Coordinates of C-alpha atoms in Angstrom, one line a residue:
X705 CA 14.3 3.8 0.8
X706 CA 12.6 6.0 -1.7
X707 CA 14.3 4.6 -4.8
X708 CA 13.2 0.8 -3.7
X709 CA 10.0 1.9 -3.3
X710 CA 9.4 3.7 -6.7
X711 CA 10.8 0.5 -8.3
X712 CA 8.4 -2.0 -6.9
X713 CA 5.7 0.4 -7.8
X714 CA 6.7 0.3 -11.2
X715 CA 7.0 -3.2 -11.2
X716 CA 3.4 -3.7 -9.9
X717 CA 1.7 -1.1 -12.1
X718 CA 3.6 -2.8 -15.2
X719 CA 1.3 -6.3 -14.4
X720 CA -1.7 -4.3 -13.6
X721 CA -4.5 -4.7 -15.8
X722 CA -7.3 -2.8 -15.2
X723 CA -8.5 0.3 -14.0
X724 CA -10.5 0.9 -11.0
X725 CA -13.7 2.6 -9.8
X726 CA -12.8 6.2 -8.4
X727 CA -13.4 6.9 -4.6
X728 CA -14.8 10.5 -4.1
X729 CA -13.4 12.7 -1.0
X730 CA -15.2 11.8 2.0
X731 CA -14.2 13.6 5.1
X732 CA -15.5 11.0 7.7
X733 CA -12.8 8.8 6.7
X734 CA -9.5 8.3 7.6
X735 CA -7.5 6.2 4.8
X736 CA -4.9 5.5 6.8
X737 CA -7.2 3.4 9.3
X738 CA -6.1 4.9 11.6
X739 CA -2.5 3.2 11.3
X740 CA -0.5 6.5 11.4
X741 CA -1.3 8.4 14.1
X742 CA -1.2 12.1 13.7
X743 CA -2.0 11.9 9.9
X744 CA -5.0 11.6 8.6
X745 CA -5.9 11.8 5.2
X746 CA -9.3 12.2 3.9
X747 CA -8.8 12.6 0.2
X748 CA -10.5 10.9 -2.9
X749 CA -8.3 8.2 -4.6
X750 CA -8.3 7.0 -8.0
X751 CA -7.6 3.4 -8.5
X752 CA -5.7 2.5 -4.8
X753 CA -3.2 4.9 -2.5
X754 CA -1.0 3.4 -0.5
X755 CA 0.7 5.2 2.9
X756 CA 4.2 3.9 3.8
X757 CA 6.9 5.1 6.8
X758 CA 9.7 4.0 8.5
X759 CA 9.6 3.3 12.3
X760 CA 11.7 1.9 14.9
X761 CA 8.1 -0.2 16.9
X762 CA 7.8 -3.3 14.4
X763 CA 8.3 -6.8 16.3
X764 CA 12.2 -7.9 16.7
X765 CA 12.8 -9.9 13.1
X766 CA 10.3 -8.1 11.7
X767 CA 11.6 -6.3 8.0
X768 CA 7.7 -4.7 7.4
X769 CA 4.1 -4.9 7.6
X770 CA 1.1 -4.2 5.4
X771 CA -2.2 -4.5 4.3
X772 CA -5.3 -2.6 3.3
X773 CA -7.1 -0.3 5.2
X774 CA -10.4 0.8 3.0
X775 CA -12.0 -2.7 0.6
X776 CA -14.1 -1.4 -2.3
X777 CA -17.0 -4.0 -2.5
X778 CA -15.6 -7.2 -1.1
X779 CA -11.9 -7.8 -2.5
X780 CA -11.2 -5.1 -4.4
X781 CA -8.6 -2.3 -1.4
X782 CA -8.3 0.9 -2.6
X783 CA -5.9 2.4 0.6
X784 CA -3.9 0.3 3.2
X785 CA -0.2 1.1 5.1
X786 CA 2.7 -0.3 4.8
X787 CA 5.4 0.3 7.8
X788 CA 9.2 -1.0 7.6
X789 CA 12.0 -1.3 10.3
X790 CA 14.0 1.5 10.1
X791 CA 16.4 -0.6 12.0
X792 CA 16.8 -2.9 9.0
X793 CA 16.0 0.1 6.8
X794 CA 19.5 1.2 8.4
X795 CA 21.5 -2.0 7.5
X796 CA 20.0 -1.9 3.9
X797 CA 17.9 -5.4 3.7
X798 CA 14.5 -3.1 3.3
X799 CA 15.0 -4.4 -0.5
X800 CA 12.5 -3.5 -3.4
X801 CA 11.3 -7.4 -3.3
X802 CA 10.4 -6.8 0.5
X803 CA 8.5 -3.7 -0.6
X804 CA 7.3 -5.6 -3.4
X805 CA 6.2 -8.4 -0.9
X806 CA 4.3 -5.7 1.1
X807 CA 2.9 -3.7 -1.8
X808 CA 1.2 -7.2 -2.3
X809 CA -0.3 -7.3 1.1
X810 CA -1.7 -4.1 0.7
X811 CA -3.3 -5.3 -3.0
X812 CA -5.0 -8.2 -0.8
X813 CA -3.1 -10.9 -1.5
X814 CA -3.1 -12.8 1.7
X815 CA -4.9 -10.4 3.9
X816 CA -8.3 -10.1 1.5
X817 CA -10.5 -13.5 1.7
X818 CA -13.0 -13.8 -0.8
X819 CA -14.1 -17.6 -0.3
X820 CA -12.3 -19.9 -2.7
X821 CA -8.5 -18.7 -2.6
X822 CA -7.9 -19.7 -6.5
X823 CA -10.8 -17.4 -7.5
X824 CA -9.6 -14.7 -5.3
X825 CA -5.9 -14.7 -6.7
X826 CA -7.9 -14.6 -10.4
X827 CA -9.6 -11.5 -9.5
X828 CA -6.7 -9.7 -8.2
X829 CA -5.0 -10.3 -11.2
X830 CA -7.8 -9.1 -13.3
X831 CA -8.6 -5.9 -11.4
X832 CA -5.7 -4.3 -10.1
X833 CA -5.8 -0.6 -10.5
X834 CA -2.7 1.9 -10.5
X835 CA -0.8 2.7 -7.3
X836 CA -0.4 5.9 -5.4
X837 CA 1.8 5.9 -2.7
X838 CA 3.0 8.3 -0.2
X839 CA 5.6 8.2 2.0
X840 CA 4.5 9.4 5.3
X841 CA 8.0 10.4 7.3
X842 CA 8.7 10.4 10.7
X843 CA 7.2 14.5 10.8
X844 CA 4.4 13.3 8.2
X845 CA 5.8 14.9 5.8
X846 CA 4.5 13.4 2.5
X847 CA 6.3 12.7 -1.3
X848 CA 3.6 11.8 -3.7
X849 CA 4.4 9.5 -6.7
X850 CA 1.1 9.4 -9.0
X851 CA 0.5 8.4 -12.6

C-alpha cells in the first residue's frame, strides 16, 4: 500500500499551488483527532500532515475513509486520517485513485463547507499546501514521507 500512497501524494503536491501558514507544536492537541487510538501526535506541521492505516472495522463495501481533523481558519485542514480496508487492501482494489479520492477528503473537498461550494472548490485550488503523510501501522509504527 505504501507505493500507491507515495504516488497519489505526488500526484497532489504536483497541482498544489501555494504554500501554507506553519502550525507550531502544541502539546494540547492531538492531530489525529483522536481517530487512532493509542497514537497521538502533538507535533508542529508545515503546510498539512496526513495520518493513514490499514484496519479490518470500516463498514462492509467500504474501500476507505477520510477527512480532516485540525481546519486552519475556516477551510483551509492542515491534519486529518485517512483509514482503508485492509480486507480490500488484501485483494489489491486499495488503488492510488482511491487514495487519491481520500487524499481529497482530507484536503476538504467534500467534508470542508465554506458557504458557496464554487468559491470553496476555487480556494482549495488556490491554497493547497504540501503533504506529509505518515502511515500509522497496525503497532503505530510510523514511515514519514516529507518534502
Amino acid at each position: 500500500m505504501h507505493q500507491p500512497a507515495q504516488s497519489a501524494q505526488a500526484r497532489w503536491q504536483s497541482i498544489i499551488l501555494d504554500d501554507a501558514e506553519f502550525v507550531p507544536n502544541d502539546s494540547t492537541r492531538d492531530l489525529t483527532g483522536g481517530r487512532f487510538p493509542g497514537y497521538n501526535y502533538t507535533g508542529s506541521v508545515d503546510d498539512i500532515i496526513i495520518f493513514y492505516r490499514l484496519t479490518a472495522t470500516l463498514p462492509a463495501n467500504v474501500l476507505g475513509s477520510a477527512g480532516p481533523t485540525w481546519i486552519r481558519g475556516n477551510i483551509q485542514p492542515y491534519a486529518g486520517t485517512m483509514e482503508f480496508s485492509s480486507i480490500f487492501n488484501a485483494q489489491g482494489l486499495i488503488t492510488e485513485d482511491v487514495i487519491l479520492h481520500e487524499i481529497a477528503h482530507v484536503l476538504g473537498i467534500g467534508t470542508v463547507s465554506a458557504g458557496d461550494k464554487r468559491k470553496q472548490r476555487l480556494k482549495l485550488v488556490s491554497f493547497l499546501p504540501p503533504i506529509t503523510m505518515i502511515y500509522i501501522g497496525r503497532t503505530y509504527d510510523s514511515i514519514t514521507w516529507r518534502q
